[in-house]
Amino acid sequence: MKFSDDKLKQVDELVAHYPEGKQKSALIPLLHFVQKENGGWLSTEAMDYAAELLAITPIEVYEVATFYSMFNLQPVGKTIFEVCQTGPCMLNGSDGIVAYIYEKLGIRPGETTADGLFTLKTAECLGACGYAPMMQIGPSYREKLTKEKVDALIEEGRKKLN
Amino acid sequence: MADEKKLFKVTIDNITVDVEPGTTILQAARKIGGDVTPPAMCYYSKLKDSGGKCRTCLVEVAQGSTADPRPMPKLVASCRTNVMDGMVVKNITSERVIDARNGVVEFLLINHPLDCPICDQAGECHLQDLSYENGKSASRYEFKKRTFDKHDLGPYIQLHMTRCILCYRCVYVADQVSGERRHGILNRGDHAEIATYIEKSLDNDFIGNVIDVCPVGALTDKTFRFKNRVWFTKPVDAHCNCDKCSGEVQLWMRGDEVLRVTARKDEWGEVKDTTKGEPGWICNTCRFERKKVSDWVIEGPSQVNRHSVISQGHYTGLVKPKETIQKVTGRDPKLLLNIKDVTEVNQVELSELKGPATSQVFKQLKKEN
Amino acid sequence: MGRKLLLEKAHVEGIRHYDVYRREGGYRSVEKALKTMSPDQVTEEVKKSGLRGRGGAGFPAGMKWSFLAKPEGVPRYLVVNADESEPGTFKDRYLMEFIPHLLIEGMICASYALGSNRSYIYIRGEYWWVKEILEQAIQEARNAGMLGKNILGSGFDCDIFVHPGAGAYICGEETALLESLEGKRGNPRLKPPFPAVKGLWGCPTVVNNVETISAVVPIVNDGGDEYAKLGTGKSTGTKLISACGNINKPGVYEIEMNISVEEFIYSDEYCGGIANGKRLKACIPGGSSVPILPANLLLKTAKGDARMMTYESLSDGGFATGTMMGSGGFIVMDEDQCVVKHTYTLARFYRHESCGQCSPCREGTGWMEKILLNIENGKGKMSDIDLLWDIQRKIEGNTICPLGDAAAWPVAAAIRHFRDEFEWHVTNPSDALSRNYGLANYAKPLEVVTTA
């Protein structure tokens, strides 16, 4: 992995948010950036590169990357449905959403469809309790889910392939 | 005199001691010694920032200080709480502390494999001691215990993640002693583990010290693996001329054979200072390569903590230190189990055994005696 | 209708942008503070206002500020905690999403008071679009000269940066947040030293919640005394409540702390009553960590008084019969909801979010989750209920950070008030799988014990 000059400039901007010598602080923002550039997940190579960019040891990066739930350490499907399961979403029927996705796509939490298009995950509270049930797809939230909305999201995901 | 420091008076379980400002409750308690001292699984005085994690050393502060006598509402980690002048601390005299400590021991054990019979740490394991002192004989945990994928750390160090209590000591050793860290804590919560992420062997010159600081059998010496039980070996102090470390070590011998080399430990199980007053960390060469008696100048038998099973049956005529427990609680100290009372196995002199200790060898020896 | 201080302008068209915000009277407090007040005077006003931390603990903000160490030549930092992750809580997101300049305005005043030339907003990584909104707003403020060098000619320099997290509830704990901001795992630090002495990069630091810092704006504008006139007793000002669960109108409401819980749930101005014409069974009024209360204890205190939406009234009766204001995440459950199942999802949440650093929390949260799942699935034993009680008791108060308590309290409160329902799951295992325990006695008025 190696960034172009343009990308390196963006990295410098992230690092510039912190005082001199505190470049390690940029690790989480940088890992978000590296993950995006690496097809949605963090390979060992990608993490080693992040360590190199910040002049820290690789283990410091592994420790952080494995701690936070937003970093994927395995390749992921093109569309990831992360359905919130915690209390308030449960009260508003998140179990039904997970069951409906299984009915439509045949995948249970943790599984990916055979065509590699959809991954279903369960998530813990995403801070959208008033708009439950909800799921996160990439950087965006889909809220007040119904069966119809899930149908539409599946369609949307299928279109991404083309 | 102007430069004379004012000492702080702190009372722990009704025993008062004078300590310098900046001393932690645990260090003050160690100054008193005996049962007044809280157990510590993660704190290590020679490792900066260690402690506070295992929660076994929690104590009750019944009086904050003379100036502010209010008690502290929560139990505090004695290893990371500094004493104040006039502080009153309750350790084994506090029901709350005993209760909390029993809880911590239970938590530490629910996912622990309890594979002591095949664990090389058995006999010098702090978790064993802690469980013996504070644990129950049965578990209330009815679920499958946690397991981890096997992870290889190279030719010298054996990792058994299931035994780990996540004290972080080995992480601090890598940072502060070896100066190079390749392993760390990965993942989160009850899945947190010691690993290198991608398998890398740990081969820094001083990384072997992680074995000495590990309070349990999570990190053990591969060159000693399954060779012997520690209580069958005799520890002796020895030294050599080493260009990497002080060369001051402890040899764990069986007859003329050096089975294992470790740093010398003090009564709290921590690495002792060398004769030059530096922390006695030893290098990998001394630990793993120098396994011949001729590599060493032997100084004599090591002083072994009388609480240790290792001291059982080895030495006679030792002067027992005074017991503090009677002074504190008025009850007699717990008697250590004399192994010879309950088993015939050890009725022979262990040093006379040649080779592995099988029942045949024992029978043979008994017949001879 | 209660007075609104924070969300009054939240729905003005284009308020997300500097020009509109400024036209609507925004950034007045920055002008006032930087041009006419000393930093200590700003702190003094915040003290007078009685503003309490809105993140959950309710610690007086002015007092927190006055604890900040000020050694010569050492930078000081203000860090805003926008890691909102407590189940039931989504108020900060609302505030930042709709009216981001309010937070920035409050941060400039607070940074001035504390002497922070470089302030950070630590926002949870999942709120990525909110981060982008904030970054745009910050850039607008920079362009307008409200951030940067020599702001409004006052000689005060300040810049604000947004730092995203990456999915970890524990980073809402202030010392874990600082660790995370330093590029490390979100392991809470041992206190002392407190952040006010040794915080970000070892420097004195104040960490405040988004809503707390936003409330500084009306405090500076109108004065602390004026702010303190709103609300009741030590619960001064307004509070954002994020209401969710089985109600007609979930959402974020700004309330003056002088209304009753009953009014909040049933009036059309707020939650609009229980959804689908059902009856109220239970409620967790302050985010998932605070004790759950059955309907009868929620609406009336044990003394028989109406329970109010204030810090004091919600905690009336202690944990035996009361609860807490917490972060204002108001979770309402109707008669068809199962308290055991809900408690199980919370236990699962805390197990998932435990950092794993200290033993009681790392091991205890997982144990509670497993037992609760067994009970929920009709595989529990009577002794499991007592075991759960004992486990939570041994976690509470014995951990490094408050996550241990946060995990223990919901379990304790559920058993304390809904033990019947737990026992029913054990004694009727097949029913437990097919239907709910229902409302039972939980809404029946309690007998008030009067002392002559």
Short mmCIF file of N, CA and C in Angstrom, two decimals, chain C residues 2 21 27 41 60 68 71 100 112 116 139 166 168 180 195 199 241 248 255 290 330 345 379 396 401 412:
data_model
loop_
_atom_site.label_atom_id
_atom_site.label_comp_id
_atom_site.label_asym_id
_atom_site.label_seq_id
_atom_site.Cartn_x
_atom_site.Cartn_y
_atom_site.Cartn_z
N GLY C 2 -42.88 25.46 27.97
CA GLY C 2 -41.66 25.84 28.68
C GLY C 2 -40.73 26.67 27.79
N TYR C 21 -27.33 31.80 11.23
CA TYR C 21 -27.16 31.69 12.67
C TYR C 21 -26.80 33.05 13.27
N TYR C 27 -23.56 34.00 18.16
CA TYR C 27 -22.21 34.50 18.46
C TYR C 27 -22.21 35.80 19.27
N GLN C 41 -14.54 35.72 35.01
CA GLN C 41 -15.93 36.18 35.08
C GLN C 41 -16.86 35.21 34.35
N PRO C 60 -21.68 19.74 38.90
CA PRO C 60 -21.77 21.16 38.56
C PRO C 60 -20.61 21.59 37.64
N LEU C 68 -9.74 23.28 37.36
CA LEU C 68 -8.69 23.15 36.35
C LEU C 68 -7.38 23.75 36.85
N PRO C 71 -0.95 25.62 35.70
CA PRO C 71 0.49 25.84 35.84
C PRO C 71 1.02 26.71 34.70
N PRO C 100 -25.35 23.33 14.75
CA PRO C 100 -23.95 23.09 15.12
C PRO C 100 -23.24 24.33 15.65
N TYR C 112 -12.30 30.21 26.13
CA TYR C 112 -11.81 31.50 26.64
C TYR C 112 -11.72 31.45 28.17
N SER C 116 -8.10 27.57 26.81
CA SER C 116 -7.74 26.53 25.85
C SER C 116 -7.63 27.14 24.46
N GLN C 139 -15.39 25.58 9.82
CA GLN C 139 -14.72 26.31 8.74
C GLN C 139 -15.40 27.66 8.51
N ALA C 166 -14.41 5.46 16.92
CA ALA C 166 -14.56 4.40 15.94
C ALA C 166 -15.40 3.24 16.47
N ALA C 168 -17.00 2.67 20.21
CA ALA C 168 -16.69 2.16 21.55
C ALA C 168 -17.41 3.04 22.56
N SER C 180 -8.38 7.66 23.92
CA SER C 180 -8.74 7.47 22.53
C SER C 180 -8.29 8.65 21.67
N PRO C 195 -8.51 14.56 35.14
CA PRO C 195 -8.14 15.30 33.93
C PRO C 195 -7.86 16.78 34.20
N GLY C 199 -4.67 15.65 32.02
CA GLY C 199 -5.66 15.14 31.08
C GLY C 199 -5.04 14.81 29.74
N ILE C 241 -34.24 16.15 26.62
CA ILE C 241 -34.63 14.78 26.90
C ILE C 241 -34.87 14.09 25.56
N ASN C 248 -45.98 7.76 21.40
CA ASN C 248 -46.49 8.25 20.13
C ASN C 248 -45.53 9.17 19.42
N ILE C 255 -36.89 20.59 27.84
CA ILE C 255 -37.87 20.88 28.88
C ILE C 255 -37.26 21.82 29.92
N VAL C 290 -29.36 3.86 34.14
CA VAL C 290 -30.04 4.23 35.38
C VAL C 290 -31.14 3.20 35.69
N PHE C 330 -34.79 8.83 27.68
CA PHE C 330 -36.05 8.44 28.32
C PHE C 330 -36.65 7.26 27.55
N THR C 345 -30.92 -7.43 26.76
CA THR C 345 -30.26 -6.67 25.68
C THR C 345 -29.30 -5.64 26.27
N LYS C 379 -34.79 -21.24 30.48
CA LYS C 379 -33.86 -22.26 30.97
C LYS C 379 -33.28 -21.88 32.33
N GLU C 396 -20.51 -3.75 41.06
CA GLU C 396 -20.78 -2.35 41.39
C GLU C 396 -19.76 -1.78 42.38
N CYS C 401 -13.77 2.24 36.28
CA CYS C 401 -14.60 3.33 35.76
C CYS C 401 -16.07 3.03 36.01
N ALA C 412 -29.76 -4.84 38.66
CA ALA C 412 -30.22 -4.73 40.04
C ALA C 412 -31.65 -4.18 40.09
#
